[in-house]
Amino acid sequence: MKKIKPYKPEERQHYLKVWEDSVLATHHFLEPHVFQSIKKIVSDLDLGELESHGLWEDDELLGFIGIADKKIEMLFLSPRQRRKGYGRLLMEFALDIYAVNSLDVNEQNPEALGFYLHMGFEIQGRSEIDSLGLPYPILHLLRKNLD
């Protein structure tokens, strides 16, 4: 049975493994040395500073989401778990529990962008560089009013 549970520090390695596998499967635009730099930064992050939740089936982490101030800061799925509705499950959880209304996505990740647009977000802006100052354009998305 699948269950969304809050992040626990003792599960950290599971989260880092899902992050790494997901980025390697979806962020083909990253140069290997850039990936290694980002991996170091992510390895040092305290996921407990975000509202982080994992989608688990038994002892396997299928994916996770991290939220801060109604903004999705990260959403990653194990590559083996893509296209099974788990991203939607995590997104609906974030919408229902945290009333998320914004997120950023790499412009060069069209599958993720398509997913977010399908989930009711709209592009509101674009930055030429990412939050690390690297030349990977970022799209800023807001959730459209669905009333």
CSV table of C-alpha atoms in Angstrom, one decimal:
chain,number,residue,atom,x,y,z
A,1,MET,CA,0.0,0.0,0.0
A,2,LYS,CA,1.3,3.5,-0.9
A,3,LYS,CA,1.5,6.1,1.8
A,4,ILE,CA,2.7,9.7,1.9
A,5,LYS,CA,4.7,10.3,5.0
A,6,PRO,CA,6.7,13.3,6.4
A,7,TYR,CA,10.5,13.2,5.9
A,8,LYS,CA,12.6,11.6,8.6
A,9,PRO,CA,16.4,12.3,8.8
A,10,GLU,CA,17.1,8.6,9.0
A,11,GLU,CA,15.5,8.2,5.5
A,12,ARG,CA,17.9,10.8,4.0
A,13,GLN,CA,19.8,8.3,1.8
A,14,HIS,CA,16.6,7.1,0.2
A,15,TYR,CA,15.7,10.7,-0.7
A,16,LEU,CA,19.2,11.4,-2.1
A,17,LYS,CA,19.1,8.3,-4.2
A,18,VAL,CA,15.7,9.2,-5.7
A,19,TRP,CA,16.9,12.7,-6.4
A,20,GLU,CA,20.1,11.5,-8.2
A,21,ASP,CA,18.3,8.8,-10.2
A,22,SER,CA,15.5,11.2,-11.2
A,23,VAL,CA,17.9,14.0,-12.3
A,24,LEU,CA,20.1,11.6,-14.3
A,25,ALA,CA,16.9,10.4,-16.1
A,26,THR,CA,15.4,13.8,-16.8
A,27,HIS,CA,18.1,16.5,-16.8
A,28,HIS,CA,20.1,15.4,-19.8
A,29,PHE,CA,21.1,19.0,-20.5
A,30,LEU,CA,23.3,19.2,-17.4
A,31,GLU,CA,27.0,18.7,-18.1
A,32,PRO,CA,28.6,16.0,-15.9
A,33,HIS,CA,30.7,18.4,-13.8
A,34,VAL,CA,27.7,20.6,-13.2
A,35,PHE,CA,25.6,17.6,-12.1
A,36,GLN,CA,28.4,16.7,-9.6
A,37,SER,CA,28.4,20.2,-8.2
A,38,ILE,CA,24.7,20.3,-7.8
A,39,LYS,CA,24.8,16.8,-6.2
A,40,LYS,CA,27.2,18.1,-3.6
A,41,ILE,CA,24.9,21.0,-2.8
A,42,VAL,CA,21.9,18.7,-2.6
A,43,SER,CA,23.8,16.3,-0.4
A,44,ASP,CA,24.4,19.1,2.1
A,45,LEU,CA,20.8,20.3,2.1
A,46,ASP,CA,18.7,19.7,5.2
A,47,LEU,CA,15.5,18.4,3.8
A,48,GLY,CA,13.9,18.9,7.1
A,49,GLU,CA,14.0,22.7,6.5
A,50,LEU,CA,11.3,22.1,3.9
A,51,GLU,CA,8.0,20.5,4.3
A,52,SER,CA,9.3,17.3,2.7
A,53,HIS,CA,7.1,14.3,2.2
A,54,GLY,CA,7.8,10.9,0.6
A,55,LEU,CA,5.5,8.6,-1.2
A,56,TRP,CA,6.4,5.1,0.1
A,57,GLU,CA,5.3,1.6,-0.8
A,58,ASP,CA,6.5,-0.7,2.0
A,59,ASP,CA,10.2,0.3,2.4
A,60,GLU,CA,10.7,1.8,-1.1
A,61,LEU,CA,10.6,5.5,-1.6
A,62,LEU,CA,8.8,6.1,-4.9
A,63,GLY,CA,9.2,9.9,-5.0
A,64,PHE,CA,9.1,13.0,-2.8
A,65,ILE,CA,8.1,16.6,-2.7
A,66,GLY,CA,9.5,19.5,-0.8
A,67,ILE,CA,7.5,22.7,-0.1
A,68,ALA,CA,8.3,26.1,1.4
A,69,ASP,CA,5.9,29.1,1.7
A,70,LYS,CA,3.3,27.6,-0.7
A,71,LYS,CA,6.0,27.0,-3.3
A,72,ILE,CA,7.1,23.6,-4.6
A,73,GLU,CA,10.9,23.6,-4.2
A,74,MET,CA,11.4,20.0,-5.4
A,75,LEU,CA,9.4,17.1,-6.8
A,76,PHE,CA,11.3,14.0,-7.9
A,77,LEU,CA,10.2,10.5,-8.8
A,78,SER,CA,12.3,7.3,-9.1
A,79,PRO,CA,12.6,6.8,-12.9
A,80,ARG,CA,11.0,3.4,-12.5
A,81,GLN,CA,7.9,5.0,-11.0
A,82,ARG,CA,7.2,7.7,-13.7
A,83,ARG,CA,4.0,7.7,-15.6
A,84,LYS,CA,2.1,5.8,-12.9
A,85,GLY,CA,0.2,8.8,-11.4
A,86,TYR,CA,2.6,9.2,-8.4
A,87,GLY,CA,3.6,12.8,-9.4
A,88,ARG,CA,0.0,13.7,-9.5
A,89,LEU,CA,-0.6,12.1,-6.1
A,90,LEU,CA,2.2,14.1,-4.6
A,91,MET,CA,1.1,17.3,-6.3
A,92,GLU,CA,-2.5,16.9,-5.2
A,93,PHE,CA,-1.2,16.3,-1.6
A,94,ALA,CA,0.7,19.6,-1.8
A,95,LEU,CA,-2.3,21.4,-3.3
A,96,ASP,CA,-4.7,20.1,-0.6
A,97,ILE,CA,-2.5,20.3,2.5
A,98,TYR,CA,-0.1,23.2,1.7
A,99,ALA,CA,-2.2,25.2,-0.9
A,100,VAL,CA,0.9,25.5,-3.1
A,101,ASN,CA,0.6,28.1,-5.8
A,102,SER,CA,4.1,28.4,-7.4
A,103,LEU,CA,7.1,26.6,-8.6
A,104,ASP,CA,10.1,26.9,-10.8
A,105,VAL,CA,11.1,24.4,-13.5
A,106,ASN,CA,14.0,24.1,-15.9
A,107,GLU,CA,13.0,25.2,-19.3
A,108,GLN,CA,15.1,22.3,-20.7
A,109,ASN,CA,12.9,19.8,-18.9
A,110,PRO,CA,9.8,19.7,-21.2
A,111,GLU,CA,8.2,16.6,-19.6
A,112,ALA,CA,8.2,18.3,-16.2
A,113,LEU,CA,6.9,21.6,-17.7
A,114,GLY,CA,4.1,19.7,-19.4
A,115,PHE,CA,3.1,17.9,-16.2
A,116,TYR,CA,2.9,21.2,-14.3
A,117,LEU,CA,0.9,22.9,-17.0
A,118,HIS,CA,-1.5,20.0,-17.0
A,119,MET,CA,-1.8,20.4,-13.2
A,120,GLY,CA,-3.1,23.9,-13.6
A,121,PHE,CA,0.1,26.0,-13.5
A,122,GLU,CA,0.9,28.8,-16.0
A,123,ILE,CA,4.2,30.3,-17.0
A,124,GLN,CA,4.5,33.8,-15.4
A,125,GLY,CA,8.1,34.6,-16.1
A,126,ARG,CA,11.5,33.3,-17.2
A,127,SER,CA,15.1,33.7,-15.9
A,128,GLU,CA,18.1,33.1,-18.1
A,129,ILE,CA,20.0,31.6,-15.2
A,130,ASP,CA,19.1,29.2,-12.4
A,131,SER,CA,19.3,29.9,-8.7
A,132,LEU,CA,23.0,28.9,-8.7
A,133,GLY,CA,23.7,31.4,-11.4
A,134,LEU,CA,24.3,28.7,-14.0
A,135,PRO,CA,23.1,29.2,-17.6
A,136,TYR,CA,20.1,26.9,-17.4
A,137,PRO,CA,16.9,28.9,-18.0
A,138,ILE,CA,14.2,28.7,-15.4
A,139,LEU,CA,10.5,29.1,-15.9
A,140,HIS,CA,8.5,30.6,-13.0
A,141,LEU,CA,5.0,29.1,-12.8
A,142,LEU,CA,1.9,30.1,-10.8
A,143,ARG,CA,-1.2,28.1,-10.3
A,144,LYS,CA,-4.0,29.6,-12.3
A,145,ASN,CA,-7.3,30.4,-10.6
A,146,LEU,CA,-9.4,27.3,-11.1
A,147,ASP,CA,-12.6,28.7,-9.5
